Tab-separated table of C-alpha atoms in Angstrom:
chain	number	residue	atom	x	y	z
A	1318	SER	CA	46.947	-121.001	71.076
A	1319	TYR	CA	47.012	-120.470	74.819
A	1320	VAL	CA	49.391	-117.698	75.922
A	1321	VAL	CA	51.362	-118.102	79.148
A	1322	THR	CA	53.341	-115.197	80.607
A	1323	GLN	CA	56.210	-115.263	83.106
A	1324	PRO	CA	58.415	-112.383	84.278
A	1325	PRO	CA	61.818	-112.566	82.588
A	1326	SER	CA	63.744	-112.288	85.828
A	1327	VAL	CA	63.421	-112.285	89.590
A	1328	SER	CA	66.185	-111.276	91.986
A	1329	VAL	CA	66.219	-112.343	95.612
A	1330	ALA	CA	68.641	-112.243	98.519
A	1331	PRO	CA	69.676	-115.467	100.222
A	1332	GLY	CA	67.230	-116.484	102.915
A	1333	GLN	CA	64.410	-114.433	101.439
A	1334	THR	CA	61.358	-115.592	99.464
A	1335	ALA	CA	61.102	-115.674	95.674
A	1336	ARG	CA	57.736	-115.704	93.949
A	1337	ILE	CA	57.432	-116.496	90.242
A	1338	SER	CA	54.141	-115.911	88.456
A	1339	CYS	CA	52.672	-117.782	85.507
A	1340	GLY	CA	49.754	-115.930	83.979
A	1341	GLY	CA	47.084	-116.926	81.519
A	1342	GLU	CA	43.354	-116.724	80.979
A	1343	ASN	CA	41.500	-118.834	83.526
A	1344	MET	CA	44.769	-120.431	84.633
A	1345	GLY	CA	43.114	-121.742	87.792
A	1346	SER	CA	41.101	-124.234	85.733
A	1347	LYS	CA	44.228	-125.824	84.271
A	1348	ARG	CA	46.945	-128.064	85.676
A	1349	VAL	CA	50.276	-126.349	86.134
A	1350	HIS	CA	53.710	-127.857	86.612
A	1351	TRP	CA	56.975	-126.074	87.417
A	1352	TYR	CA	60.504	-126.939	86.307
A	1353	GLN	CA	63.944	-125.786	87.384
A	1354	GLN	CA	66.738	-125.799	84.832
A	1355	HIS	CA	70.388	-125.165	85.554
A	1356	PRO	CA	72.682	-124.278	82.625
A	1357	GLY	CA	73.583	-127.259	80.488
A	1358	GLN	CA	71.207	-129.604	82.291
A	1359	ALA	CA	67.832	-131.128	81.542
A	1360	PRO	CA	64.873	-129.565	83.357
A	1361	ALA	CA	63.867	-130.916	86.765
A	1362	LEU	CA	60.284	-131.065	88.002
A	1363	VAL	CA	59.849	-129.140	91.257
A	1364	ILE	CA	56.030	-128.817	91.483
A	1365	TYR	CA	53.325	-130.799	89.680
A	1366	ASP	CA	49.549	-130.578	89.556
A	1367	ASP	CA	49.642	-126.997	90.889
A	1368	SER	CA	51.029	-127.748	94.334
A	1369	ASP	CA	52.456	-131.274	94.713
A	1370	ARG	CA	56.159	-131.843	95.267
A	1371	PRO	CA	58.009	-134.778	93.708
A	1372	SER	CA	60.059	-136.859	96.096
A	1373	GLY	CA	63.389	-135.238	96.869
A	1374	ILE	CA	62.210	-131.671	96.332
A	1375	PRO	CA	62.590	-129.549	99.490
A	1376	GLU	CA	59.522	-128.177	101.266
A	1377	ARG	CA	60.907	-124.723	100.496
A	1378	PHE	CA	59.298	-125.118	97.057
A	1379	SER	CA	55.537	-124.633	96.957
A	1380	GLY	CA	52.919	-123.848	94.352
A	1381	SER	CA	49.458	-122.350	94.071
A	1382	ASN	CA	47.010	-121.696	91.260
A	1383	SER	CA	43.837	-119.620	91.137
A	1384	GLY	CA	42.171	-117.074	88.919
A	1385	ASP	CA	44.468	-116.121	86.073
A	1386	THR	CA	47.761	-116.800	87.852
A	1387	ALA	CA	49.781	-119.741	89.096
A	1388	THR	CA	52.661	-119.004	91.473
A	1389	LEU	CA	55.830	-120.854	92.408
A	1390	THR	CA	57.178	-119.809	95.788
A	1391	ILE	CA	60.713	-120.561	96.906
A	1392	SER	CA	61.214	-119.905	100.620
A	1393	ARG	CA	64.567	-119.413	102.336
A	1394	VAL	CA	66.298	-119.066	98.981
A	1395	GLU	CA	69.735	-120.637	98.624
A	1396	ALA	CA	72.511	-120.016	96.118
A	1397	GLY	CA	71.751	-123.336	94.428
A	1398	ASP	CA	68.240	-122.133	93.593
A	1399	GLU	CA	69.704	-119.775	91.003
A	1400	ALA	CA	68.359	-121.191	87.739
A	1401	ASP	CA	65.737	-120.773	85.046
A	1402	TYR	CA	62.189	-121.709	86.039
A	1403	TYR	CA	59.414	-122.663	83.626
A	1404	CYS	CA	55.738	-123.290	84.175
A	1405	GLN	CA	53.945	-125.805	81.976
A	1406	VAL	CA	50.209	-125.705	81.474
A	1407	TRP	CA	47.851	-128.501	80.507
A	1408	GLU	CA	44.168	-128.028	79.801
A	1409	SER	CA	43.780	-131.798	79.925
A	1410	SER	CA	46.025	-134.734	79.095
A	1411	SER	CA	44.385	-134.929	75.685
A	1412	ASP	CA	45.153	-131.341	74.728
A	1413	PRO	CA	48.417	-129.838	73.553
A	1414	SER	CA	50.543	-128.322	76.285
A	1415	VAL	CA	52.475	-125.069	76.501
A	1416	PHE	CA	55.463	-123.847	78.493
A	1417	GLY	CA	55.784	-120.393	79.913
A	1418	THR	CA	58.500	-118.077	78.655
A	1419	GLY	CA	60.758	-118.825	81.602
A	1420	THR	CA	62.022	-116.801	84.556
A	1421	LYS	CA	65.662	-116.437	85.502
A	1422	VAL	CA	66.054	-116.406	89.273
A	1423	SER	CA	69.165	-114.613	90.458
A	1424	VAL	CA	70.364	-114.944	94.032
A	1425	LEU	CA	72.032	-111.711	95.059
B	850	GLU	CA	66.400	-146.507	88.359
B	851	VAL	CA	64.349	-144.759	85.684
B	852	GLN	CA	66.472	-143.972	82.643
B	853	LEU	CA	65.639	-142.347	79.331
B	854	VAL	CA	68.171	-142.023	76.550
B	855	GLU	CA	67.583	-140.153	73.316
B	856	SER	CA	69.465	-140.858	70.111
B	857	GLY	CA	69.352	-140.021	66.418
B	858	GLY	CA	70.218	-136.353	66.514
B	859	GLY	CA	72.706	-134.764	64.184
B	860	LEU	CA	73.204	-132.358	61.310
B	861	VAL	CA	70.574	-132.338	58.571
B	862	LYS	CA	69.959	-130.027	55.624
B	863	PRO	CA	66.834	-127.886	55.392
B	864	GLY	CA	63.976	-129.916	54.004
B	865	GLY	CA	65.521	-133.123	55.235
B	866	SER	CA	64.294	-135.748	57.663
B	867	LEU	CA	65.530	-137.284	60.885
B	868	ARG	CA	64.228	-139.970	63.215
B	869	LEU	CA	64.817	-139.606	66.925
B	870	SER	CA	64.576	-142.528	69.319
B	871	CYS	CA	64.132	-142.650	73.067
B	872	THR	CA	64.921	-145.876	74.879
B	873	ALA	CA	63.632	-146.408	78.406
B	874	SER	CA	64.634	-148.677	81.265
B	875	GLY	CA	63.977	-149.155	84.961
B	876	PHE	CA	60.159	-149.125	84.858
B	877	THR	CA	57.150	-150.573	83.030
B	878	PHE	CA	57.322	-148.618	79.787
B	879	SER	CA	53.856	-149.559	78.567
B	880	ALA	CA	52.183	-148.032	81.640
B	881	TYR	CA	53.164	-144.447	80.898
B	882	ALA	CA	52.501	-141.679	78.441
B	883	PHE	CA	55.483	-139.789	77.078
B	884	ASN	CA	56.329	-136.369	75.755
B	885	TRP	CA	58.954	-134.736	73.569
B	886	VAL	CA	60.147	-131.271	74.559
B	887	ARG	CA	62.732	-129.211	72.692
B	888	GLN	CA	64.944	-126.257	73.488
B	889	ALA	CA	66.554	-124.105	70.827
B	890	PRO	CA	70.028	-122.764	71.675
B	891	GLY	CA	69.718	-120.039	74.293
B	892	LYS	CA	65.923	-120.233	74.251
B	893	GLY	CA	63.164	-121.575	76.453
B	894	LEU	CA	61.440	-124.924	76.563
B	895	GLU	CA	58.927	-125.812	73.855
B	896	TRP	CA	56.499	-128.721	74.212
B	897	VAL	CA	56.487	-130.777	70.991
B	898	SER	CA	54.334	-133.876	71.283
B	899	PHE	CA	52.484	-136.294	73.579
B	900	ILE	CA	51.635	-139.979	73.182
B	901	SER	CA	49.391	-141.953	75.507
B	902	SER	CA	50.426	-145.297	76.968
B	903	SER	CA	48.548	-147.311	74.351
B	904	SER	CA	49.172	-144.867	71.473
B	905	SER	CA	45.441	-144.221	71.368
B	906	TYR	CA	45.981	-140.513	71.685
B	907	ILE	CA	48.763	-138.425	70.158
B	908	SER	CA	48.939	-134.626	70.111
B	909	TYR	CA	51.358	-132.128	68.585
B	910	ALA	CA	52.338	-128.503	68.929
B	911	ASP	CA	51.091	-126.302	66.106
B	912	SER	CA	54.694	-125.680	65.037
B	913	VAL	CA	55.316	-129.341	64.161
B	914	ARG	CA	51.866	-130.732	63.353
B	915	GLY	CA	51.838	-132.298	59.891
B	916	ARG	CA	55.648	-132.624	59.806
B	917	PHE	CA	56.447	-134.701	62.919
B	918	THR	CA	55.049	-138.124	63.759
B	919	LEU	CA	55.341	-139.672	67.209
B	920	SER	CA	55.044	-143.408	67.751
B	921	ARG	CA	56.045	-146.006	70.316
B	922	ASP	CA	56.882	-149.684	70.476
B	923	ASN	CA	55.962	-151.015	73.901
B	924	ALA	CA	57.665	-154.323	73.130
B	925	LYS	CA	60.959	-152.497	72.660
B	926	ASP	CA	60.496	-149.886	75.410
B	927	SER	CA	61.079	-147.199	72.806
B	928	LEU	CA	59.656	-143.990	71.403
B	929	TYR	CA	60.219	-142.674	67.911
B	930	LEU	CA	59.881	-139.112	66.626
B	931	GLN	CA	59.926	-138.942	62.844
B	932	MET	CA	60.734	-135.394	61.768
B	933	ASN	CA	60.198	-134.330	58.153
B	934	SER	CA	60.505	-131.055	56.240
B	935	LEU	CA	62.982	-129.737	58.775
B	936	SER	CA	63.922	-126.081	58.875
B	937	ALA	CA	66.390	-123.970	60.840
B	938	GLU	CA	63.629	-123.263	63.361
B	939	ASP	CA	63.713	-126.947	64.345
B	940	THR	CA	67.320	-126.693	65.526
B	941	ALA	CA	67.223	-127.613	69.204
B	942	VAL	CA	68.048	-130.130	71.878
B	943	TYR	CA	65.236	-132.660	71.908
B	944	TYR	CA	64.278	-134.299	75.185
B	945	CYS	CA	61.957	-137.216	75.826
B	946	ALA	CA	60.234	-137.086	79.189
B	947	ARG	CA	58.015	-139.281	81.356
B	948	PRO	CA	55.382	-138.162	83.855
B	949	VAL	CA	55.884	-138.444	87.569
B	950	ALA	CA	52.936	-140.879	87.762
B	951	ASP	CA	50.341	-142.374	85.471
B	952	TYR	CA	47.703	-139.942	86.789
B	953	SER	CA	49.708	-136.777	86.180
B	954	THR	CA	51.243	-134.896	83.263
B	955	GLY	CA	54.094	-133.414	85.294
B	956	LEU	CA	57.338	-134.550	83.656
B	957	ALA	CA	59.599	-135.963	86.337
B	958	TYR	CA	62.018	-138.000	84.255
B	959	TRP	CA	64.021	-136.588	81.377
B	960	GLY	CA	66.707	-137.922	79.115
B	961	PRO	CA	69.948	-135.987	78.572
B	962	GLY	CA	68.672	-134.790	75.193
B	963	THR	CA	69.889	-135.123	71.629
B	964	LEU	CA	70.918	-132.149	69.500
B	965	VAL	CA	69.325	-131.624	66.107
B	966	THR	CA	70.979	-129.044	63.880
B	967	VAL	CA	69.292	-128.021	60.648
B	968	SER	CA	71.732	-126.188	58.427
B	969	SER	CA	72.991	-126.190	54.853
């Protein structure tokens, strides 16, 4: 099955930029979505189809995808951004999907 | 307002079966595909299953294929996940989730989840 790799943790100071990678073979050919999950809550979609933002998600959240890596970028990080972040990869809507291993973002 | 509510979780013995339901409201249920995603205690998210809007296509994770069956009743705005031959590895919170739009697979709407515990 397709293997997706994320760094276990990322630490960032308030106001700085956090970048979370999601790696896999030929990732750029697949659709990638990103989720934020706070403790005890259901996940929340923050980026879909590589780089689109759902309504209500701040412009500080952006996404890109090329080569073997998709990246979620959080600009001007705030304390409330501290959470677990997961990428989800789809080859196509007819194929099984897979989540990345998750990245814990800590705001210093 | 889009709402999804899972039910049917609980404690089941290894080898047993359980049927989860997900009831939707606030949108045209029959227009959307749905997914089940689970999360074991203290672990990450695991995609479980997908069903297309008309049930014409259903896919499963390798870990549940052959044991879980996903179905839907568009007349009742409901999804059903039949889980058989359960083991401790199936212990998790199970979420049903709907895409942000009919052209995307990004899951924008999630239920609160229902806990399944497999233990003797």
